[in-house]
Coordinates of C-alpha atoms in Angstrom, one line a residue:
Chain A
X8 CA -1.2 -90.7 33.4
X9 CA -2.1 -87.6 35.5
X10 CA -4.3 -88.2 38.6
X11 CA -7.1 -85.0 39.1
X12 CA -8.6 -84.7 42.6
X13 CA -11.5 -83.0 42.8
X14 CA -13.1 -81.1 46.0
X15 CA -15.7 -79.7 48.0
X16 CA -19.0 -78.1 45.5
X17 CA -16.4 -79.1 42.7
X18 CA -17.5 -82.7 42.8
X19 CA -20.8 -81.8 42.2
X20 CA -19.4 -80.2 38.8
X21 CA -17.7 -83.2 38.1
X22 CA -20.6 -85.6 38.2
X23 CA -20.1 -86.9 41.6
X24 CA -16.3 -87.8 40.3
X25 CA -13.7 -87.0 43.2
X26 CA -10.9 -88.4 41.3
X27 CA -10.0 -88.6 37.1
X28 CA -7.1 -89.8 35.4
X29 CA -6.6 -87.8 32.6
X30 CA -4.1 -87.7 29.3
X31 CA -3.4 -84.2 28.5
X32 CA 0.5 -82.5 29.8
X33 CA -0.9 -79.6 30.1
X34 CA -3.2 -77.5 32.5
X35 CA -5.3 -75.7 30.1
X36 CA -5.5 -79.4 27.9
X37 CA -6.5 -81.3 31.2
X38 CA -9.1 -78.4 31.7
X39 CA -10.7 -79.0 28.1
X40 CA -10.2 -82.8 28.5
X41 CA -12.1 -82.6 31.7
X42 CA -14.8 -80.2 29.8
X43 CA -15.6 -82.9 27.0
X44 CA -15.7 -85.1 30.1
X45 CA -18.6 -83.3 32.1
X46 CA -19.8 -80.8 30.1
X47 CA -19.5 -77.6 29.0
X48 CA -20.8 -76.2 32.3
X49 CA -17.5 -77.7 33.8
X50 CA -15.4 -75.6 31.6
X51 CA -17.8 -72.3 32.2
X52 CA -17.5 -71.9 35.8
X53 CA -14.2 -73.2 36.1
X54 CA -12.8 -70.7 33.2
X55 CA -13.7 -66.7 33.4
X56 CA -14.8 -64.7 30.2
X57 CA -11.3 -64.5 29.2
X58 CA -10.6 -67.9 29.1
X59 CA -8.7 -68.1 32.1
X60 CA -9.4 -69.7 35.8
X61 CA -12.0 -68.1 37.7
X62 CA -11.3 -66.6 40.7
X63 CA -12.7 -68.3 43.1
X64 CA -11.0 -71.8 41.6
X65 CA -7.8 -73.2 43.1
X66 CA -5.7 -75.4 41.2
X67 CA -2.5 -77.1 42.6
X68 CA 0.2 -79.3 41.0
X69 CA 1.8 -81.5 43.6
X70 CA 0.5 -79.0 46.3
X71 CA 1.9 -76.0 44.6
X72 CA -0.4 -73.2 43.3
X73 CA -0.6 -73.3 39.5
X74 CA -0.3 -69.4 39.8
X75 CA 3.4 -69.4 40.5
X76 CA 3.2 -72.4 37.5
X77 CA 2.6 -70.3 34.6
X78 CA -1.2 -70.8 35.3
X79 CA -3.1 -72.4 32.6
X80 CA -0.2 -72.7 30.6
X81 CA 1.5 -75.2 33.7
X82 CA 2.8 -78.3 32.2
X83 CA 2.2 -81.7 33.8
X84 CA 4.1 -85.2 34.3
X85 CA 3.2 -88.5 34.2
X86 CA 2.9 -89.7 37.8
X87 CA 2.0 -85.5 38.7
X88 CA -1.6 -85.2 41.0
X89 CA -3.9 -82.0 39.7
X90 CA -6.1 -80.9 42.7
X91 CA -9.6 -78.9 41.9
X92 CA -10.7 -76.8 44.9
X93 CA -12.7 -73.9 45.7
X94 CA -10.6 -70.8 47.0
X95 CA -11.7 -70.9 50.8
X96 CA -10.0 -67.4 52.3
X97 CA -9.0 -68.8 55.7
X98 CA -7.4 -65.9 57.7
Chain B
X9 CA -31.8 -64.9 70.4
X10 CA -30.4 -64.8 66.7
X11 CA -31.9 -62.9 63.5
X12 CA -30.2 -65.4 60.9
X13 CA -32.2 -65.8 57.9
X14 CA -29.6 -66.9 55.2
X15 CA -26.2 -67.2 54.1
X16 CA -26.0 -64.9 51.0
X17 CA -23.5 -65.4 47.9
X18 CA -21.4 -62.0 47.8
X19 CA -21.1 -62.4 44.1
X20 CA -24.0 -64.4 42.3
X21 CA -27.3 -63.0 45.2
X22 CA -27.8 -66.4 45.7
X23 CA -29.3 -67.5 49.2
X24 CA -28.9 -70.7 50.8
X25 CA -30.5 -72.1 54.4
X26 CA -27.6 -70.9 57.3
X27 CA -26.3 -74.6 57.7
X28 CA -22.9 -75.9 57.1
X29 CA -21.3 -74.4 53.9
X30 CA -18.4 -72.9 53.5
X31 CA -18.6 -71.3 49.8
X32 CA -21.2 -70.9 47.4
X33 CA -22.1 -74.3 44.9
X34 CA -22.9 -71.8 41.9
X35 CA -20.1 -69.8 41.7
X36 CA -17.7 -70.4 44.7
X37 CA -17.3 -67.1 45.9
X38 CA -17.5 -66.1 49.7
X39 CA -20.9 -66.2 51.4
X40 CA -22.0 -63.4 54.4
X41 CA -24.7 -64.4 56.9
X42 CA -27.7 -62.5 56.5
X43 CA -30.0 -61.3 59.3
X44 CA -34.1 -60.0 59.7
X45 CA -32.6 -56.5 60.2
X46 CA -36.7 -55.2 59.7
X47 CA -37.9 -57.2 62.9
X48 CA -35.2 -56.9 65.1
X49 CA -36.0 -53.8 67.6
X50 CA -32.8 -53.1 69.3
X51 CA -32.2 -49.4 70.6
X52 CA -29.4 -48.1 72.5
X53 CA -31.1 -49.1 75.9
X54 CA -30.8 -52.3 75.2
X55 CA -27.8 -52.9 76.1
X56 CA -27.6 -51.5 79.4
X57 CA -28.0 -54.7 81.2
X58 CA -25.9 -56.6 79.1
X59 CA -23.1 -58.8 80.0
X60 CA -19.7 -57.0 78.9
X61 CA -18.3 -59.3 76.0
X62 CA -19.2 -60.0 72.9
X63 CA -22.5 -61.9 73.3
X64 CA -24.2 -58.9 74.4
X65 CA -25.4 -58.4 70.5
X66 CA -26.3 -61.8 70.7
X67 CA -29.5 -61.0 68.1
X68 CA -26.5 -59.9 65.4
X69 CA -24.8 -63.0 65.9
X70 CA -25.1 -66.4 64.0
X71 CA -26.1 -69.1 66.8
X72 CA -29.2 -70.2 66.4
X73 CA -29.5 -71.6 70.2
X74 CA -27.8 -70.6 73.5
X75 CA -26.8 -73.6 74.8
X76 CA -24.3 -73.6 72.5
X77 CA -22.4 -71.0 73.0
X78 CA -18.8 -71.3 74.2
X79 CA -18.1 -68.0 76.2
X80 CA -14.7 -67.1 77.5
X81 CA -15.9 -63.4 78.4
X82 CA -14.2 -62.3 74.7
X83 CA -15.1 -58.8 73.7
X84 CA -15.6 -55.4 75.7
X85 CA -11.8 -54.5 75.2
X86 CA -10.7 -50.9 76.2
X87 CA -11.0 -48.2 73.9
X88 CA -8.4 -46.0 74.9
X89 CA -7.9 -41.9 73.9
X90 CA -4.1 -41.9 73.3
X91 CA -3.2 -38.6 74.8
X92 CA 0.3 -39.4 74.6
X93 CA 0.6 -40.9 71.5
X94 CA -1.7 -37.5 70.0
X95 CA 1.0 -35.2 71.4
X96 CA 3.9 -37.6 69.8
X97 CA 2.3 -37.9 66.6
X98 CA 0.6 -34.0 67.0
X99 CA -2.6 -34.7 66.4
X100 CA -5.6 -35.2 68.2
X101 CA -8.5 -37.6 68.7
X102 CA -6.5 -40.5 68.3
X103 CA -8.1 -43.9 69.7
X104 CA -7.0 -47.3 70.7
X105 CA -9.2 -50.0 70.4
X106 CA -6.9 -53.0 72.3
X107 CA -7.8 -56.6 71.7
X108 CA -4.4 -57.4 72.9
X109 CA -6.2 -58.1 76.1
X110 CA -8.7 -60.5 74.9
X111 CA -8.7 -63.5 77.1
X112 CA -6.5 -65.1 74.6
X113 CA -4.5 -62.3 73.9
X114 CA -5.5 -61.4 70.5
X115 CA -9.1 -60.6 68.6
X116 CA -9.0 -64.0 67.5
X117 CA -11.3 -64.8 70.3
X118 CA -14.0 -63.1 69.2
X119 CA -14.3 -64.9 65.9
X120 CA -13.0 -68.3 67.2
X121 CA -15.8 -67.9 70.2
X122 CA -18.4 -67.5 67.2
X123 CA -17.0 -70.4 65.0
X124 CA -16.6 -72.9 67.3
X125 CA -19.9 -73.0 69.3
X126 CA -21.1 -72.6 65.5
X127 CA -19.6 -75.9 65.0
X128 CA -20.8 -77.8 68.4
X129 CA -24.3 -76.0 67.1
X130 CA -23.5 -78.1 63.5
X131 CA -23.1 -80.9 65.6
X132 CA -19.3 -81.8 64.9
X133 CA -17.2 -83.4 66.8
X134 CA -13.3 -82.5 66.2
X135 CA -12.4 -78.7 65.5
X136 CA -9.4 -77.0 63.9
X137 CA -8.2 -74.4 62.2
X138 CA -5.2 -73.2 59.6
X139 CA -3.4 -70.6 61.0
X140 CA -0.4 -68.3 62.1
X141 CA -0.5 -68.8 65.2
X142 CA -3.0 -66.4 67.0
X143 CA -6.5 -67.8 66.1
X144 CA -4.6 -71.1 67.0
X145 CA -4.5 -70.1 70.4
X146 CA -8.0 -69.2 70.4
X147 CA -9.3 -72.3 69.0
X148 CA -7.8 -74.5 71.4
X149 CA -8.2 -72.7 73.9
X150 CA -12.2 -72.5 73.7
X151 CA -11.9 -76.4 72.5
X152 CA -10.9 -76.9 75.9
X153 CA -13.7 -74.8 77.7
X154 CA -15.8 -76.7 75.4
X155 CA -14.4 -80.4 75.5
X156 CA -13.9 -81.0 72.4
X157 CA -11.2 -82.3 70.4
X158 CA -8.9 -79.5 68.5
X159 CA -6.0 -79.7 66.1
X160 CA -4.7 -76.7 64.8
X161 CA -2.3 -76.3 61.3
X162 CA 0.5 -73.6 61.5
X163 CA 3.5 -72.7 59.9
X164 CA 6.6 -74.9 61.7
X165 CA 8.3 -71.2 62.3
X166 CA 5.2 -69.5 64.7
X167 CA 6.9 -68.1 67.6
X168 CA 7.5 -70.2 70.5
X169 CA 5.1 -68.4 72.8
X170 CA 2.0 -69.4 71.0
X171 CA 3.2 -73.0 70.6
X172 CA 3.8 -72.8 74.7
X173 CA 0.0 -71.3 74.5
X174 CA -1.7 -73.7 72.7
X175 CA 0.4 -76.6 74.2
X176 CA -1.4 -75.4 77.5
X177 CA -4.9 -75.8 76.4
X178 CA -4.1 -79.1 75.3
X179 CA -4.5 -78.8 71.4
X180 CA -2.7 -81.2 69.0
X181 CA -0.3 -78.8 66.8
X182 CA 0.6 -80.2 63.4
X183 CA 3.9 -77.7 62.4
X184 CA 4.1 -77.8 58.3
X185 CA 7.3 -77.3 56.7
X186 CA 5.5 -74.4 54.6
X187 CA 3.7 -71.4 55.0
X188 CA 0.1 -69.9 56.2
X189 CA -1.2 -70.5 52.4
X190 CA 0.2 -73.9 53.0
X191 CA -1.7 -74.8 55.7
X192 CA -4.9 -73.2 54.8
X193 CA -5.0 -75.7 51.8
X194 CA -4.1 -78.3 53.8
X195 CA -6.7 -77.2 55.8
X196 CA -9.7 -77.7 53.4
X197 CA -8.5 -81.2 52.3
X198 CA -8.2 -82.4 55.9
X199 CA -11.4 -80.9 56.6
X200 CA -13.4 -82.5 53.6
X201 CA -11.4 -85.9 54.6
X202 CA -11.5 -85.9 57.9
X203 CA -14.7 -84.4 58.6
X204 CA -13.2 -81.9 61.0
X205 CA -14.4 -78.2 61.6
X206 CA -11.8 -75.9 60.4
X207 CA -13.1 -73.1 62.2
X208 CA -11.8 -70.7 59.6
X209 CA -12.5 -72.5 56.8
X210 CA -16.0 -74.9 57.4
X211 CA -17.6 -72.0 59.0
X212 CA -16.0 -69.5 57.7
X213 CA -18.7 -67.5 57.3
X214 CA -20.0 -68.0 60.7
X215 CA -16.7 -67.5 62.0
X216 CA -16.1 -64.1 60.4
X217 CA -19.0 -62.7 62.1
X218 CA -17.5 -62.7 65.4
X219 CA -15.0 -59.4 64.2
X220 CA -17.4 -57.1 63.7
X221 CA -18.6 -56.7 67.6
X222 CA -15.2 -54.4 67.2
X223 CA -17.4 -52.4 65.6
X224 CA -20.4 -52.6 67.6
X225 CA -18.1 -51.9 70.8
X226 CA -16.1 -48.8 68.9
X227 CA -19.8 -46.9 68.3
X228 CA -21.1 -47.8 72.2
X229 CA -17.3 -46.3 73.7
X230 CA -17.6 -43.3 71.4
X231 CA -20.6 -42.9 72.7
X232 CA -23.1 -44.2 70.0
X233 CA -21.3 -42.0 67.5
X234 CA -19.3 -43.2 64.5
X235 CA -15.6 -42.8 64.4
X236 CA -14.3 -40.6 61.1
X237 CA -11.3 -43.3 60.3
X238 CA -10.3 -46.7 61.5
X239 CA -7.2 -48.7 60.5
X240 CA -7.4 -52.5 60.5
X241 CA -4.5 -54.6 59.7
X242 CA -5.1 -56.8 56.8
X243 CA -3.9 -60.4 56.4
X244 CA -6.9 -62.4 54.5
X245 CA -9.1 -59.5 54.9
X246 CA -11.5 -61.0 56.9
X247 CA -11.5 -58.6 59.6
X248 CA -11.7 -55.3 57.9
X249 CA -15.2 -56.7 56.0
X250 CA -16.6 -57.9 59.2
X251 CA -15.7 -54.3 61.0
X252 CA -17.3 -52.8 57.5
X253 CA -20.5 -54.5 57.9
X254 CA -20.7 -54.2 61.9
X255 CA -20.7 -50.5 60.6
X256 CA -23.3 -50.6 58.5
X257 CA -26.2 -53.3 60.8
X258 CA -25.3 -50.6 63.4
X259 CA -26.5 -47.9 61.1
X260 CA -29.3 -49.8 59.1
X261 CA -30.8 -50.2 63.1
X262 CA -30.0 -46.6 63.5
X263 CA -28.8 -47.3 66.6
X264 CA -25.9 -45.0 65.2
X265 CA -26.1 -42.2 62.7
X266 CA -23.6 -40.5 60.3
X267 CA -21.8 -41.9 57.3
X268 CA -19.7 -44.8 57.2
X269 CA -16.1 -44.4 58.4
X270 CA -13.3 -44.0 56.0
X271 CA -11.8 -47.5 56.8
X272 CA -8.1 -48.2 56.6
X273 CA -5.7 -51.0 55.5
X274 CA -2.3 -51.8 57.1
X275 CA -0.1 -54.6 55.7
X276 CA 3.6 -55.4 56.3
X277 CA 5.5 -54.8 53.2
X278 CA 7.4 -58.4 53.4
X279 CA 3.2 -59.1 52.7
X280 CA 1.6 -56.7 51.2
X281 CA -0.5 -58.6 47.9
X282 CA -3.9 -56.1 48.9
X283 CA -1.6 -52.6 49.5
X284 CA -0.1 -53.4 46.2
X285 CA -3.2 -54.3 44.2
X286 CA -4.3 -51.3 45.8
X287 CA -2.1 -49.0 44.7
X288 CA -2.0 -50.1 41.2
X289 CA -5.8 -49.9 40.8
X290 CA -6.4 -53.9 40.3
X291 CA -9.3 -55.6 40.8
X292 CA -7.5 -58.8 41.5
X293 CA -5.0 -60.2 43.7
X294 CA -1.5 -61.2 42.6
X295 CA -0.6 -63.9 45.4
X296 CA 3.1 -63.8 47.3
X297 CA 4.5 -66.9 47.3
X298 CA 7.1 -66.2 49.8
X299 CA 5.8 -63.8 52.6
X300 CA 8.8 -62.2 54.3
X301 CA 8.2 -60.0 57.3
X302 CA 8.5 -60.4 61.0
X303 CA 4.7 -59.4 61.0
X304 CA 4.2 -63.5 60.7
X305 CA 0.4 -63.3 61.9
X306 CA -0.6 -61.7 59.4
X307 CA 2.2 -63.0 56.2
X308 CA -1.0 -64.2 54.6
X309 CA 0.4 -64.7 50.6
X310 CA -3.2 -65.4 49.1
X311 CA -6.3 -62.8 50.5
X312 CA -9.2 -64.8 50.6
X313 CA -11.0 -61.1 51.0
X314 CA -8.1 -58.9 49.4
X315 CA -10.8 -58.0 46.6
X316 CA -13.3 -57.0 48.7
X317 CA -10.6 -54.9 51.3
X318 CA -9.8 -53.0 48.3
X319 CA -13.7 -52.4 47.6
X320 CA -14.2 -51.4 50.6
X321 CA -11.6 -49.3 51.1
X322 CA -12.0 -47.1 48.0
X323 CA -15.5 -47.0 48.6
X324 CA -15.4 -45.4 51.8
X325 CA -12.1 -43.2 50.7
X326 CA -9.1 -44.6 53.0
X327 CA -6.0 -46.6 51.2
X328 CA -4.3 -49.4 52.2
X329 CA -0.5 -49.0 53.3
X330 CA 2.7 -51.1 53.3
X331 CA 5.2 -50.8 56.0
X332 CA 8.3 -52.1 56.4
X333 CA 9.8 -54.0 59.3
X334 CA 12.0 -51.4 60.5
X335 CA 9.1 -48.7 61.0
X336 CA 7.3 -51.9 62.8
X337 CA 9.4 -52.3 65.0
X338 CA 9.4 -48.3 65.9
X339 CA 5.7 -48.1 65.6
X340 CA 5.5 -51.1 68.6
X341 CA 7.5 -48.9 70.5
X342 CA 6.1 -45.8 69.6
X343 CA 2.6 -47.3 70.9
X344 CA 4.5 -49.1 74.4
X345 CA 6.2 -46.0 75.4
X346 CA 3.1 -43.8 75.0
X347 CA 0.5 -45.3 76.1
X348 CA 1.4 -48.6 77.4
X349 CA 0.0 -51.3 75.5
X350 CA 2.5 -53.6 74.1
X351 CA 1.5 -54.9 71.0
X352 CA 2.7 -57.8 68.5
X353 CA 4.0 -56.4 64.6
X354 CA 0.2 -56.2 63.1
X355 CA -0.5 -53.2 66.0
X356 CA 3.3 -51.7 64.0
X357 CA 2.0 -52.1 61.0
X358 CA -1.5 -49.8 62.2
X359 CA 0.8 -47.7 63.9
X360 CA 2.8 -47.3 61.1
X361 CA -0.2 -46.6 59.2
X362 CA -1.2 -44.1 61.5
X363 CA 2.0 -42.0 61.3
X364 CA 1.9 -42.3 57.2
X365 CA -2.2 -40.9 56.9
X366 CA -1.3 -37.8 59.5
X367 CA 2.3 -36.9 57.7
X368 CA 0.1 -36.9 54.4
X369 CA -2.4 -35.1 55.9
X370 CA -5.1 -37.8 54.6
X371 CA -6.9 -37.8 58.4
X372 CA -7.5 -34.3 59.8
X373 CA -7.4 -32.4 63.0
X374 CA -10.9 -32.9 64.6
X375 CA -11.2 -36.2 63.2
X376 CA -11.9 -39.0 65.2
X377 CA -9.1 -42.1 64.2
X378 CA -9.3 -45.3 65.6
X379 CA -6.5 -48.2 65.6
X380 CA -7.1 -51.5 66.0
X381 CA -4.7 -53.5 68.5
X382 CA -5.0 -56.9 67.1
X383 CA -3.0 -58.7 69.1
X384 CA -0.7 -58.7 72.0
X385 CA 3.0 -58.4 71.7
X386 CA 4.3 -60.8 74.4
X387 CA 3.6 -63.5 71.5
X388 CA 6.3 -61.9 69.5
X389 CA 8.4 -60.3 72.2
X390 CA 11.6 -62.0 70.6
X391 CA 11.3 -59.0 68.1
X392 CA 11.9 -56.6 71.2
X393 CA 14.8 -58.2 72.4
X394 CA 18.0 -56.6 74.7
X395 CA 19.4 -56.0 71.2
X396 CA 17.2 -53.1 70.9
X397 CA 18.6 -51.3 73.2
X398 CA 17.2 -49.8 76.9
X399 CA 19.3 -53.0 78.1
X400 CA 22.2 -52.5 80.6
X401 CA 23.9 -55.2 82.6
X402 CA 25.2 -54.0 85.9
X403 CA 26.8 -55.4 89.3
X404 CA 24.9 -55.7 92.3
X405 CA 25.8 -53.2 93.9
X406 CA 24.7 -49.2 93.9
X407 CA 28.1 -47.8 92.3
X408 CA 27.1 -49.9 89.0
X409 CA 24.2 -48.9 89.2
X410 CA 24.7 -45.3 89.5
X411 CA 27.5 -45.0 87.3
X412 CA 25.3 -46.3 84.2
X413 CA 22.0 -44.2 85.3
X414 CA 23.5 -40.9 85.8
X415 CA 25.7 -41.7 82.5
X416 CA 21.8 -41.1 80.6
X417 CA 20.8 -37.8 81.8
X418 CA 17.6 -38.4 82.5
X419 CA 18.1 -40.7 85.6
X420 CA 17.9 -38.6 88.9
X421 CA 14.4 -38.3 90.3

C-alpha cells in the first residue's frame, strides 16, 4: 500500500481528500488510479497535453522530487508516501 | 493608501479578491497583484515630500491599511555612478544600485517588509520563511520590530554570519540537512500544517511586490529617466519580474517615458537551471538537484519564475549569463577595490555579468547600465579570506613593517 498526500488547491481536486492509499507501483499508474478516483478533471490539470505533469504540479516520493525519479515513469514501494503539491516558487 | 484591486493568474487571466492565496485553484500557476492604475494620479511631484524608503510608493504597494505596516526605513539605497569601475572595465555610464546597505544588509528587506505586515494585515500570528539565508535575516529581523513569532527554514550550511544575524533578532532557525529546494517544500507543508506565514511562500505574491521599488528608486536617481540595461541576479526569479513590472506601472503612470530596459540575468554556474534553459532556447526549466557554487544565496535548483526570467529577458533583448566561482570571486573584488562597496557572490555574479555584455559588445558606449548589489558581502566574507592574498603578517615593530611595504613598490607615500 502507497500512502498519497495531497496539498494546498489540490485537495480541492481531490474531493476534499488530503490523504489516499492507493495500489498502483508506479507514478503514472497511481496518477490514473487517482483519475478513476476523482475524475477526469483530476487527471487534466494534473497531466499537460502531452500526457505528462503539468508544470505547475509537484510530486515527491519520500520527499524527493519525482523529476530526478524518472518522472512519471518513477516506481513506487509498498510502505513509500506520494505527496501532491502545487509548485510554490519561494526565492 | 493602496490601489489593489486583484490578484491576477499569470497564466489562465483568472482574478481572485487580494486575500490570502498563494497560487491560483484553476491552474496553479503564479499569481501578480493587480492595481487601479486609471485612478491613481501620481506625478513626479509627488514624491517630493516623501519619506526616503520604500513606502514612499505606498499607492503601488499591496497593504490595504497603514497600521500595518512594519517599517525598518528599507529602500532609498545609493545609486552610485562607478567612475572607477567605468575606467577599469572602459566604458562609461556604468551604475550601482547597492542594496547591500539595506538595514538588513541585503534587498531582502524590501520584500520581507512588504510580506510580513501583509501577513499581520491577514491576521496571522507566527511568520517564516524558506530560505538561504538573506531573506532569513530579514524576516526575523522585522518579526522582531513587529512582535511576532518567526521561524525561518535554511540550508544547515548558510554562512555563520547570517545565523549570528538572525540569532540576534531572536528568530527560531530550523538548519535542514538538505538544500534551499529542500526547505522551500518543507516550507509549504509546514505552512498548510502549521498555519504559519511563510512569507515567501503564503504571500508570495504580496511579498514579491516589495522588489520592484528597485525600480521605482532606479527611474527617480536617474532622474525620472529609464536606464538602457540592468542586470539582476537570478535565483527563483522573483526579483527580476518584480524590477520588470516596477518598469512598466512606472511607465503605464507615465511618470517615466522611453521603452523598457533591456533587463539582464546573472546566475552562478554551480546554479545556473534559467542561463541554461536560456541558452538552449527552452521554454521550461530542467531543475539542479545539486547546486554547487559559493554563490549559496542564490543556489536555488528549482526557479519558481525561471520561465518567466527567460520571457522577460528575450522580450526585452538582454540574455542571462553563467559565471563561474573563480570570476566571482574577481568580480567581488573588482567592485571593492573600485568603488568600495563590498558585496556577497550574487553582486560577482552581476559583475561578472557586466564584464561578459561589454567584452561582447552587447551594452554600448552611451548606454546607461545598471547593476544590482543584492546583498552585502560581510555575510560571506569567509570567501575573501587571508588566503586571497593582500595579507602579510609582520612584527611590531617599523623594520617589519618597512621591509614588507617597500618590498611591493607601491608603498611610499
Amino acid at each position: 500500500m502507497v500512502k498519497v498526500k495531497i496539498f494546498g488547491p489540490l485537495v480541492q481536486l481531490a474531493k476534499g481528500n488530503k490523504e489516499v492509499n492507493v495500489k498502483s507501483n508506479k507514478l503514472r499508474e497511481i496518477i490514473e488510479e487517482l483519475s478513476a478516483q476523482f475524475g477526469e478533471d483530476f487527471r487534466e490539470r494534473i497531466l499537460n497535453e502531452k500526457d505528462e505533469l503539468q508544470n505547475f504540479i509537484r510530486v515527491f516520493i519520500n520527499d524527493k522530487d519525482v523529476r530526478f525519479l524518472g518522472g512519471l515513469s518513477a516506481e513506487v514501494k509498498d510502505g513509500d508516501v506520494v505527496m501532491l503539491l502545487p509548485a510554490i516558487g519561494g526565492g | 493608501m493602496s490601489y489593489i484591486l486583484s490578484l491576477k493568474c499569470r497564466e489562465c487571466g483568472r482574478e481572485y479578491e487580494p486575500l490570502k492565496l498563494a497560487v491560483c485553484s484553476n491552474c496553479f500557476a503564479p499569481l501578480d497583484v493587480t492595481y487601479d492604475l486609471k485612478n491613481l494620479k501620481l506625478r513626479r511631484e509627488s514624491f517630493n515630500d516623501r519619506e526616503r524608503n520604500l513606502w514612499r510608493y505606498r499607492e503601488l504597494l499591496p497593504l490595504k491599511e497603514d497600521k500595518y505596516i512594519v517599517n525598518l526605513g528599507a529602500g532609498y539605497t545609493p545609486l552610485i555612478k562607478g567612475e572607477r569601475i567605468e575606467e577599469k572595465l572602459n566604458f562609461n555610464h556604468i551604475y550601482i544600485k547597492n542594496d547591500s546597505v539595506n538595514p538588513t544588509f541585503s534587498f531582502k528587506d524590501r520584500p520581507a517588509g512588504i510580506a510580513v505586515s501583509k501577513a499581520l494585515e491577514l491576521g496571522d500570528k507566527v511568520v517564516g520563511c524558506a530560505s538561504t539565508g538573506n531573506l532569513a535575516g530579514s524576516v526575523a529581523a522585522h518579526a522582531a520590530k513587529a512582535n511576532v513569532p518567526c521561524y525561518v527554514l535554511v540550508p544547515f550550511n548558510i554562512e555563520p554570519a547570517k545565523i549570528s544575524q538572525i540569532i540576534a533578532y531572536g528568530a527560531r532557525i530550523l538548519a535542514l540537512k538538505g538544500n534551499y529546494d529542500d526547505a522551500n517544500r518543507l516550507a509549504v507543508l509546514a505552512a498548510e500544517e502549521l498555519g504559519w506565514n511563510i512569507v515567501n511562500v503564503t504571500s508570495r505574491p504580496y511579498y514579491v511586490e516589495g522588489s520592484k521599488t528597485i525600480a521605482f528608486e532606479v527611474c527617480e536617481q536617474l532622474n525620472w529617466e529609464l536606464p538602457d540595461h540592468i542586470i539582476i541576479p537570478v535565483a527563483s526569479g522573483a526579483l527580476l519580474c518584480s524590477i520588470y513590472r516596477g518598469f512598466k506601472q512606472f511607465m503605464d503612470l507615465d511618470l517615466v517615458k522611453g521603452t523598457m530596459p533591456t533587463l539582464h540575468g546573472a546566475q552562478a554556474l554551480g546554479c545556473s537551471p534559467v542561463a541554461q534553459a536560456f541558452k538552449e532556447g527552452r521554454n521550461f526549466i530542467i531543475p539542479i538537484e545539486n547546486p554547487n557554487t559559493i554563490a549559496t544565496s542564490i543556489a536555488i535548483g528549482d526557479p519558481g519564475d525561471g520561465i518567466y526570467v527567460n520571457r522577460i529577458v528575450r522580450e526585452t533583448g538582454g540574455i542571462v549569463e553563467a559565471i563561474s566561482d573563480e570570476e566571482i570571486v574577481n568580480s567581488i573584488k573588482l567592485l571593492a577595490s573600485t568603488e568600495g562597496i563590498f558585496s556577497e557572490p550574487a553582486g560577482g555574479v552581476v559583475i561578472g555579468t557586466l564584464k561578459k555584455l561589454i567584452e561582447e559588445g552587447k551594452v554600448k558606449k552611451g548606454e546607461r547600465v545598471v547593476c544590482c548589489i543584492t546583498g552585502n558581502g560581510l555575510k560571506a566574507s569567509e570567501l575573501i579570506s587571508e588566503k586571497r592574498g593582500n595579507w602579510y603578517v609582520i612584527e611590531p615593530n617599523l623594520n617589519s613593517l618597512k621591509n614588507i611595504v617597500l618590498g611591493l613598490g607601491n608603498g611610499k607615500g
